[in-house]
């Protein structure tokens, strides 16, 4: 029933994913909305004409000036879709270096998000409800491919909120858990959760293929329905 397409800004300037690896998602976004890129670091403020901003996996720290632009955009009623990996945990690194150390990216967003009512934890979620990875086994001269459960790729469950109620399982890659904190006037609704057989891995931690050699011990996966995505609604108070 909308008379016009909403205007969506795809944020750049902080190492966000852009190019062939997200091209399909970007073109799909553009086909449904009026969408263009916006470099937050190169503009004096974020225009109110943007109905929403998408921030997809930044890897470079946000300056206080850029955080102020985001904060003031929210104060004017703007909506932000944050997709944040606070820990360095890259699937490519598994193959290139046969493992990696997961550590904090230092995005400098914790205080801003905390003010709005959310805290992304510096950890990694493992879940027995997960996707699989291919593994070569058997005779080196005639290796056989087999699929092995990989708990670092949890299949997340939706909740009763209309955004995620009828979704199939959502495949995630090295997700962090998320908590809510007290924020006056903000309604908090979880959208994606783990299964009832999850585990939290504290960081820094070494991630390598040795995890494939060990069958997951169900006794260690005792975390229930921990949150990975949350919706924040209401009248936000400025961090500044």
PDB file of C-alpha atoms in Angstrom:
ATOM      1  CA  UNK A   1       0.000   0.000   0.000  1.00  0.00           C
ATOM      2  CA  UNK A   2       3.045   2.289   0.034  1.00  0.00           C
ATOM      3  CA  UNK A   3       2.835   5.123  -2.482  1.00  0.00           C
ATOM      4  CA  UNK A   4       6.618   5.379  -2.856  1.00  0.00           C
ATOM      5  CA  UNK A   5       9.644   3.199  -2.348  1.00  0.00           C
ATOM      6  CA  UNK A   6      11.612   3.904   0.848  1.00  0.00           C
ATOM      7  CA  UNK A   7      15.109   5.293   0.362  1.00  0.00           C
ATOM      8  CA  UNK A   8      17.866   3.051   1.753  1.00  0.00           C
ATOM      9  CA  UNK A   9      21.519   4.024   2.198  1.00  0.00           C
ATOM     10  CA  UNK A  10      24.178   1.300   2.077  1.00  0.00           C
ATOM     11  CA  UNK A  11      26.941   2.561   4.351  1.00  0.00           C
ATOM     12  CA  UNK A  12      30.595   2.551   3.288  1.00  0.00           C
ATOM     13  CA  UNK A  13      33.761   4.034   4.735  1.00  0.00           C
ATOM     14  CA  UNK A  14      34.554   1.558   7.509  1.00  0.00           C
ATOM     15  CA  UNK A  15      35.595  -1.518   5.569  1.00  0.00           C
ATOM     16  CA  UNK A  16      32.047  -2.734   5.003  1.00  0.00           C
ATOM     17  CA  UNK A  17      31.515  -5.676   2.682  1.00  0.00           C
ATOM     18  CA  UNK A  18      30.926  -4.521  -0.906  1.00  0.00           C
ATOM     19  CA  UNK A  19      31.549  -6.087  -4.286  1.00  0.00           C
ATOM     20  CA  UNK A  20      31.030  -9.555  -5.733  1.00  0.00           C
ATOM     21  CA  UNK A  21      30.459 -11.198  -2.351  1.00  0.00           C
ATOM     22  CA  UNK A  22      27.348  -9.139  -1.562  1.00  0.00           C
ATOM     23  CA  UNK A  23      26.343  -8.142  -5.100  1.00  0.00           C
ATOM     24  CA  UNK A  24      23.230 -10.335  -5.170  1.00  0.00           C
ATOM     25  CA  UNK A  25      22.002  -8.962  -1.843  1.00  0.00           C
ATOM     26  CA  UNK A  26      22.686  -5.367  -2.925  1.00  0.00           C
ATOM     27  CA  UNK A  27      20.877  -5.790  -6.259  1.00  0.00           C
ATOM     28  CA  UNK A  28      17.932  -7.400  -4.465  1.00  0.00           C
ATOM     29  CA  UNK A  29      17.824  -4.454  -2.071  1.00  0.00           C
ATOM     30  CA  UNK A  30      17.977  -2.025  -4.996  1.00  0.00           C
ATOM     31  CA  UNK A  31      15.148  -3.822  -6.823  1.00  0.00           C
ATOM     32  CA  UNK A  32      12.791  -3.367  -3.864  1.00  0.00           C
ATOM     33  CA  UNK A  33      13.878   0.048  -2.590  1.00  0.00           C
ATOM     34  CA  UNK A  34      15.533   3.206  -3.835  1.00  0.00           C
ATOM     35  CA  UNK A  35      19.047   2.286  -2.771  1.00  0.00           C
ATOM     36  CA  UNK A  36      22.461   3.870  -3.112  1.00  0.00           C
ATOM     37  CA  UNK A  37      25.770   3.838  -1.299  1.00  0.00           C
ATOM     38  CA  UNK A  38      26.663   6.465   1.284  1.00  0.00           C
ATOM     39  CA  UNK A  39      30.155   7.054   2.669  1.00  0.00           C
ATOM     40  CA  UNK A  40      29.629   8.204   6.240  1.00  0.00           C
ATOM     41  CA  UNK A  41      33.198   9.443   6.607  1.00  0.00           C
ATOM     42  CA  UNK A  42      32.970  11.772   3.594  1.00  0.00           C
ATOM     43  CA  UNK A  43      29.724  13.601   4.320  1.00  0.00           C
ATOM     44  CA  UNK A  44      29.034  16.267   6.984  1.00  0.00           C
ATOM     45  CA  UNK A  45      25.789  14.583   8.117  1.00  0.00           C
ATOM     46  CA  UNK A  46      23.445  11.752   7.147  1.00  0.00           C
ATOM     47  CA  UNK A  47      20.457  13.126   5.213  1.00  0.00           C
ATOM     48  CA  UNK A  48      17.049  12.728   6.811  1.00  0.00           C
ATOM     49  CA  UNK A  49      15.713  11.770   3.376  1.00  0.00           C
ATOM     50  CA  UNK A  50      17.185   8.316   3.981  1.00  0.00           C
ATOM     51  CA  UNK A  51      14.495   6.143   5.537  1.00  0.00           C
ATOM     52  CA  UNK A  52      17.090   3.629   6.736  1.00  0.00           C
ATOM     53  CA  UNK A  53      20.801   2.789   6.632  1.00  0.00           C
ATOM     54  CA  UNK A  54      22.324  -0.663   6.238  1.00  0.00           C
ATOM     55  CA  UNK A  55      25.711  -1.172   7.953  1.00  0.00           C
ATOM     56  CA  UNK A  56      27.047  -4.579   6.903  1.00  0.00           C
ATOM     57  CA  UNK A  57      30.101  -5.986   8.664  1.00  0.00           C
ATOM     58  CA  UNK A  58      32.348  -2.973   9.215  1.00  0.00           C
ATOM     59  CA  UNK A  59      35.983  -3.848   9.905  1.00  0.00           C
ATOM     60  CA  UNK A  60      37.459  -0.377  10.557  1.00  0.00           C
ATOM     61  CA  UNK A  61      37.025   1.571  13.796  1.00  0.00           C
ATOM     62  CA  UNK A  62      34.394   4.317  13.864  1.00  0.00           C
ATOM     63  CA  UNK A  63      35.627   7.781  14.783  1.00  0.00           C
ATOM     64  CA  UNK A  64      33.695   9.883  17.285  1.00  0.00           C
ATOM     65  CA  UNK A  65      32.735  12.231  14.434  1.00  0.00           C
ATOM     66  CA  UNK A  66      31.165   9.388  12.456  1.00  0.00           C
ATOM     67  CA  UNK A  67      29.397   8.035  15.534  1.00  0.00           C
ATOM     68  CA  UNK A  68      27.972  11.509  16.104  1.00  0.00           C
ATOM     69  CA  UNK A  69      26.554  11.497  12.559  1.00  0.00           C
ATOM     70  CA  UNK A  70      24.884   8.138  13.195  1.00  0.00           C
ATOM     71  CA  UNK A  71      23.598   9.277  16.586  1.00  0.00           C
ATOM     72  CA  UNK A  72      22.058  12.473  15.209  1.00  0.00           C
ATOM     73  CA  UNK A  73      20.491  10.550  12.326  1.00  0.00           C
ATOM     74  CA  UNK A  74      18.781   8.288  14.883  1.00  0.00           C
ATOM     75  CA  UNK A  75      17.702  11.325  16.906  1.00  0.00           C
ATOM     76  CA  UNK A  76      15.889  12.610  13.790  1.00  0.00           C
ATOM     77  CA  UNK A  77      14.002   9.336  13.476  1.00  0.00           C
ATOM     78  CA  UNK A  78      16.346   7.428  11.188  1.00  0.00           C
ATOM     79  CA  UNK A  79      16.514   3.638  11.245  1.00  0.00           C
ATOM     80  CA  UNK A  80      19.768   1.659  11.215  1.00  0.00           C
ATOM     81  CA  UNK A  81      20.149  -2.022  10.335  1.00  0.00           C
ATOM     82  CA  UNK A  82      23.330  -3.065  12.126  1.00  0.00           C
ATOM     83  CA  UNK A  83      25.006  -6.326  11.059  1.00  0.00           C
ATOM     84  CA  UNK A  84      28.097  -6.344  13.241  1.00  0.00           C
ATOM     85  CA  UNK A  85      30.885  -8.858  13.779  1.00  0.00           C
ATOM     86  CA  UNK A  86      32.733  -7.503  16.811  1.00  0.00           C
ATOM     87  CA  UNK A  87      35.262 -10.361  16.687  1.00  0.00           C
ATOM     88  CA  UNK A  88      37.775 -11.056  13.955  1.00  0.00           C
ATOM     89  CA  UNK A  89      36.703 -14.539  12.836  1.00  0.00           C
ATOM     90  CA  UNK A  90      37.011 -15.156   9.104  1.00  0.00           C
ATOM     91  CA  UNK A  91      36.184 -18.401   7.356  1.00  0.00           C
ATOM     92  CA  UNK A  92      38.862 -17.788   4.697  1.00  0.00           C
ATOM     93  CA  UNK A  93      41.537 -17.746   7.402  1.00  0.00           C
ATOM     94  CA  UNK A  94      40.773 -21.368   8.230  1.00  0.00           C
ATOM     95  CA  UNK A  95      42.037 -22.446   4.830  1.00  0.00           C
ATOM     96  CA  UNK A  96      44.753 -19.863   4.261  1.00  0.00           C
ATOM     97  CA  UNK A  97      46.542 -20.345   7.579  1.00  0.00           C
ATOM     98  CA  UNK A  98      44.919 -23.522   8.922  1.00  0.00           C
ATOM     99  CA  UNK A  99      43.383 -21.583  11.785  1.00  0.00           C
ATOM    100  CA  UNK A 100      43.255 -18.165  13.406  1.00  0.00           C
ATOM    101  CA  UNK A 101      42.909 -16.365  16.704  1.00  0.00           C
ATOM    102  CA  UNK A 102      39.498 -14.735  17.207  1.00  0.00           C
ATOM    103  CA  UNK A 103      39.980 -11.277  18.730  1.00  0.00           C
ATOM    104  CA  UNK A 104      38.184  -7.960  19.145  1.00  0.00           C
ATOM    105  CA  UNK A 105      38.029  -5.844  15.987  1.00  0.00           C
ATOM    106  CA  UNK A 106      37.979  -2.600  18.003  1.00  0.00           C
ATOM    107  CA  UNK A 107      35.062  -1.044  16.105  1.00  0.00           C
ATOM    108  CA  UNK A 108      34.482   1.551  18.863  1.00  0.00           C
ATOM    109  CA  UNK A 109      30.702   1.039  18.757  1.00  0.00           C
ATOM    110  CA  UNK A 110      30.142  -0.558  22.163  1.00  0.00           C
ATOM    111  CA  UNK A 111      29.308   2.664  24.006  1.00  0.00           C
ATOM    112  CA  UNK A 112      26.883   3.875  21.336  1.00  0.00           C
ATOM    113  CA  UNK A 113      24.974   0.595  21.146  1.00  0.00           C
ATOM    114  CA  UNK A 114      24.997   0.305  24.945  1.00  0.00           C
ATOM    115  CA  UNK A 115      23.307   3.706  25.169  1.00  0.00           C
ATOM    116  CA  UNK A 116      20.617   2.474  22.780  1.00  0.00           C
ATOM    117  CA  UNK A 117      20.013  -0.677  24.846  1.00  0.00           C
ATOM    118  CA  UNK A 118      22.126  -3.453  23.321  1.00  0.00           C
ATOM    119  CA  UNK A 119      25.490  -5.067  24.005  1.00  0.00           C
ATOM    120  CA  UNK A 120      27.221  -7.312  21.483  1.00  0.00           C
ATOM    121  CA  UNK A 121      29.389  -9.704  23.454  1.00  0.00           C
ATOM    122  CA  UNK A 122      33.002 -10.508  22.652  1.00  0.00           C
ATOM    123  CA  UNK A 123      32.454 -14.220  22.247  1.00  0.00           C
ATOM    124  CA  UNK A 124      31.556 -16.832  19.648  1.00  0.00           C
ATOM    125  CA  UNK A 125      28.414 -18.915  19.661  1.00  0.00           C
ATOM    126  CA  UNK A 126      28.602 -22.653  19.016  1.00  0.00           C
ATOM    127  CA  UNK A 127      25.472 -24.719  18.481  1.00  0.00           C
ATOM    128  CA  UNK A 128      24.775 -28.386  17.887  1.00  0.00           C
ATOM    129  CA  UNK A 129      22.059 -27.191  15.483  1.00  0.00           C
ATOM    130  CA  UNK A 130      24.527 -26.133  12.816  1.00  0.00           C
ATOM    131  CA  UNK A 131      25.643 -26.291   9.207  1.00  0.00           C
ATOM    132  CA  UNK A 132      28.255 -28.741   7.947  1.00  0.00           C
ATOM    133  CA  UNK A 133      31.712 -28.491   6.431  1.00  0.00           C
ATOM    134  CA  UNK A 134      33.300 -30.836   3.947  1.00  0.00           C
ATOM    135  CA  UNK A 135      36.296 -32.808   5.195  1.00  0.00           C
ATOM    136  CA  UNK A 136      38.704 -35.011   3.269  1.00  0.00           C
ATOM    137  CA  UNK A 137      39.420 -38.377   4.895  1.00  0.00           C
ATOM    138  CA  UNK A 138      40.743 -41.835   4.090  1.00  0.00           C
ATOM    139  CA  UNK A 139      43.625 -42.815   1.807  1.00  0.00           C
ATOM    140  CA  UNK A 140      45.630 -39.713   0.730  1.00  0.00           C
ATOM    141  CA  UNK A 141      45.800 -41.187  -2.779  1.00  0.00           C
ATOM    142  CA  UNK A 142      42.064 -41.669  -2.885  1.00  0.00           C
ATOM    143  CA  UNK A 143      40.531 -39.219  -0.400  1.00  0.00           C
ATOM    144  CA  UNK A 144      36.852 -39.274   0.364  1.00  0.00           C
ATOM    145  CA  UNK A 145      34.752 -36.210   1.084  1.00  0.00           C
ATOM    146  CA  UNK A 146      32.471 -36.330   4.091  1.00  0.00           C
ATOM    147  CA  UNK A 147      30.266 -33.722   5.738  1.00  0.00           C
ATOM    148  CA  UNK A 148      30.943 -32.921   9.381  1.00  0.00           C
ATOM    149  CA  UNK A 149      28.904 -30.743  11.743  1.00  0.00           C
ATOM    150  CA  UNK A 150      30.604 -27.384  12.312  1.00  0.00           C
ATOM    151  CA  UNK A 151      29.200 -25.779  15.503  1.00  0.00           C
ATOM    152  CA  UNK A 152      30.666 -22.375  14.600  1.00  0.00           C
ATOM    153  CA  UNK A 153      27.984 -22.065  11.872  1.00  0.00           C
ATOM    154  CA  UNK A 154      24.813 -22.170  14.000  1.00  0.00           C
ATOM    155  CA  UNK A 155      21.396 -22.487  12.379  1.00  0.00           C
ATOM    156  CA  UNK A 156      19.442 -19.815  14.253  1.00  0.00           C
ATOM    157  CA  UNK A 157      15.762 -19.921  15.151  1.00  0.00           C
ATOM    158  CA  UNK A 158      13.280 -17.106  14.678  1.00  0.00           C
ATOM    159  CA  UNK A 159      10.984 -15.835  17.428  1.00  0.00           C
ATOM    160  CA  UNK A 160       7.302 -14.902  17.599  1.00  0.00           C
ATOM    161  CA  UNK A 161       7.931 -11.421  16.193  1.00  0.00           C
ATOM    162  CA  UNK A 162       6.514 -10.919  12.656  1.00  0.00           C
ATOM    163  CA  UNK A 163       9.994 -10.155  11.288  1.00  0.00           C
ATOM    164  CA  UNK A 164      11.341 -13.610  12.059  1.00  0.00           C
ATOM    165  CA  UNK A 165       8.345 -15.749  13.041  1.00  0.00           C
ATOM    166  CA  UNK A 166       8.013 -17.770   9.839  1.00  0.00           C
ATOM    167  CA  UNK A 167      11.629 -17.883   8.710  1.00  0.00           C
ATOM    168  CA  UNK A 168      13.407 -21.119   8.016  1.00  0.00           C
ATOM    169  CA  UNK A 169      16.567 -21.650  10.040  1.00  0.00           C
ATOM    170  CA  UNK A 170      19.047 -18.825   9.463  1.00  0.00           C
ATOM    171  CA  UNK A 171      22.619 -19.957   8.792  1.00  0.00           C
ATOM    172  CA  UNK A 172      25.149 -17.809  10.628  1.00  0.00           C
ATOM    173  CA  UNK A 173      28.941 -17.710  10.446  1.00  0.00           C
ATOM    174  CA  UNK A 174      30.894 -17.168  13.686  1.00  0.00           C
ATOM    175  CA  UNK A 175      28.103 -15.132  15.325  1.00  0.00           C
ATOM    176  CA  UNK A 176      28.429 -13.212  18.584  1.00  0.00           C
ATOM    177  CA  UNK A 177      25.714 -13.302  21.239  1.00  0.00           C
ATOM    178  CA  UNK A 178      23.825 -10.162  22.187  1.00  0.00           C
ATOM    179  CA  UNK A 179      22.322  -8.892  25.450  1.00  0.00           C
ATOM    180  CA  UNK A 180      19.993  -6.025  26.198  1.00  0.00           C
ATOM    181  CA  UNK A 181      20.733  -3.376  28.806  1.00  0.00           C
ATOM    182  CA  UNK A 182      18.583  -0.757  30.482  1.00  0.00           C
ATOM    183  CA  UNK A 183      17.648   2.094  28.133  1.00  0.00           C
ATOM    184  CA  UNK A 184      14.786   4.391  29.050  1.00  0.00           C
ATOM    185  CA  UNK A 185      11.910   4.407  26.573  1.00  0.00           C
ATOM    186  CA  UNK A 186      13.268   1.564  24.417  1.00  0.00           C
ATOM    187  CA  UNK A 187      11.340  -1.626  23.662  1.00  0.00           C
ATOM    188  CA  UNK A 188      13.617  -4.611  23.048  1.00  0.00           C
ATOM    189  CA  UNK A 189      12.507  -7.684  21.082  1.00  0.00           C
ATOM    190  CA  UNK A 190      14.756 -10.617  20.252  1.00  0.00           C
ATOM    191  CA  UNK A 191      14.555 -11.787  16.637  1.00  0.00           C
ATOM    192  CA  UNK A 192      17.034 -14.666  16.317  1.00  0.00           C
ATOM    193  CA  UNK A 193      18.117 -17.182  18.949  1.00  0.00           C
ATOM    194  CA  UNK A 194      20.254 -20.265  19.271  1.00  0.00           C
ATOM    195  CA  UNK A 195      18.781 -23.702  19.828  1.00  0.00           C
ATOM    196  CA  UNK A 196      18.529 -25.234  23.293  1.00  0.00           C
ATOM    197  CA  UNK A 197      21.904 -26.936  22.797  1.00  0.00           C
ATOM    198  CA  UNK A 198      24.365 -24.100  22.434  1.00  0.00           C
ATOM    199  CA  UNK A 199      27.690 -23.119  23.921  1.00  0.00           C
ATOM    200  CA  UNK A 200      29.538 -19.825  24.413  1.00  0.00           C
ATOM    201  CA  UNK A 201      33.223 -19.730  23.541  1.00  0.00           C
ATOM    202  CA  UNK A 202      35.132 -16.970  25.298  1.00  0.00           C
ATOM    203  CA  UNK A 203      37.696 -15.024  23.270  1.00  0.00           C
ATOM    204  CA  UNK A 204      40.454 -14.609  22.341  1.00  0.00           C
ATOM    205  CA  UNK A 205      40.385 -18.216  21.191  1.00  0.00           C
ATOM    206  CA  UNK A 206      42.153 -20.286  18.579  1.00  0.00           C
ATOM    207  CA  UNK A 207      39.848 -21.600  15.864  1.00  0.00           C
ATOM    208  CA  UNK A 208      41.127 -24.401  13.638  1.00  0.00           C
ATOM    209  CA  UNK A 209      40.087 -27.639  11.986  1.00  0.00           C
ATOM    210  CA  UNK A 210      40.834 -29.637  15.114  1.00  0.00           C
ATOM    211  CA  UNK A 211      37.239 -28.900  16.075  1.00  0.00           C
ATOM    212  CA  UNK A 212      36.230 -31.174  13.193  1.00  0.00           C
ATOM    213  CA  UNK A 213      38.159 -34.090  14.629  1.00  0.00           C
ATOM    214  CA  UNK A 214      36.260 -34.086  17.903  1.00  0.00           C
ATOM    215  CA  UNK A 215      32.609 -35.040  18.096  1.00  0.00           C
ATOM    216  CA  UNK A 216      30.697 -32.323  19.998  1.00  0.00           C
ATOM    217  CA  UNK A 217      30.098 -33.293  23.613  1.00  0.00           C
ATOM    218  CA  UNK A 218      26.423 -32.635  24.293  1.00  0.00           C
ATOM    219  CA  UNK A 219      27.228 -32.092  27.984  1.00  0.00           C
ATOM    220  CA  UNK A 220      29.078 -28.889  27.044  1.00  0.00           C
ATOM    221  CA  UNK A 221      26.216 -27.448  24.999  1.00  0.00           C
ATOM    222  CA  UNK A 222      23.959 -26.317  27.808  1.00  0.00           C
ATOM    223  CA  UNK A 223      23.135 -22.726  26.794  1.00  0.00           C
ATOM    224  CA  UNK A 224      19.464 -22.305  25.923  1.00  0.00           C
ATOM    225  CA  UNK A 225      17.970 -19.910  23.361  1.00  0.00           C
ATOM    226  CA  UNK A 226      20.651 -17.237  23.609  1.00  0.00           C
ATOM    227  CA  UNK A 227      20.023 -14.140  21.475  1.00  0.00           C
ATOM    228  CA  UNK A 228      21.920 -13.182  18.338  1.00  0.00           C
ATOM    229  CA  UNK A 229      19.655 -10.437  16.921  1.00  0.00           C
ATOM    230  CA  UNK A 230      17.470  -7.842  18.618  1.00  0.00           C
ATOM    231  CA  UNK A 231      15.041  -5.137  17.511  1.00  0.00           C
ATOM    232  CA  UNK A 232      15.193  -1.809  19.389  1.00  0.00           C
ATOM    233  CA  UNK A 233      12.215   0.551  19.107  1.00  0.00           C
ATOM    234  CA  UNK A 234      11.232   3.757  20.830  1.00  0.00           C
ATOM    235  CA  UNK A 235      12.440   7.259  21.534  1.00  0.00           C
ATOM    236  CA  UNK A 236      16.213   7.011  21.728  1.00  0.00           C
ATOM    237  CA  UNK A 237      18.348   9.248  23.897  1.00  0.00           C
ATOM    238  CA  UNK A 238      21.444  10.733  22.322  1.00  0.00           C
ATOM    239  CA  UNK A 239      24.782   9.322  23.341  1.00  0.00           C
ATOM    240  CA  UNK A 240      26.175  12.837  22.990  1.00  0.00           C
TER     241      UNK A 240
END
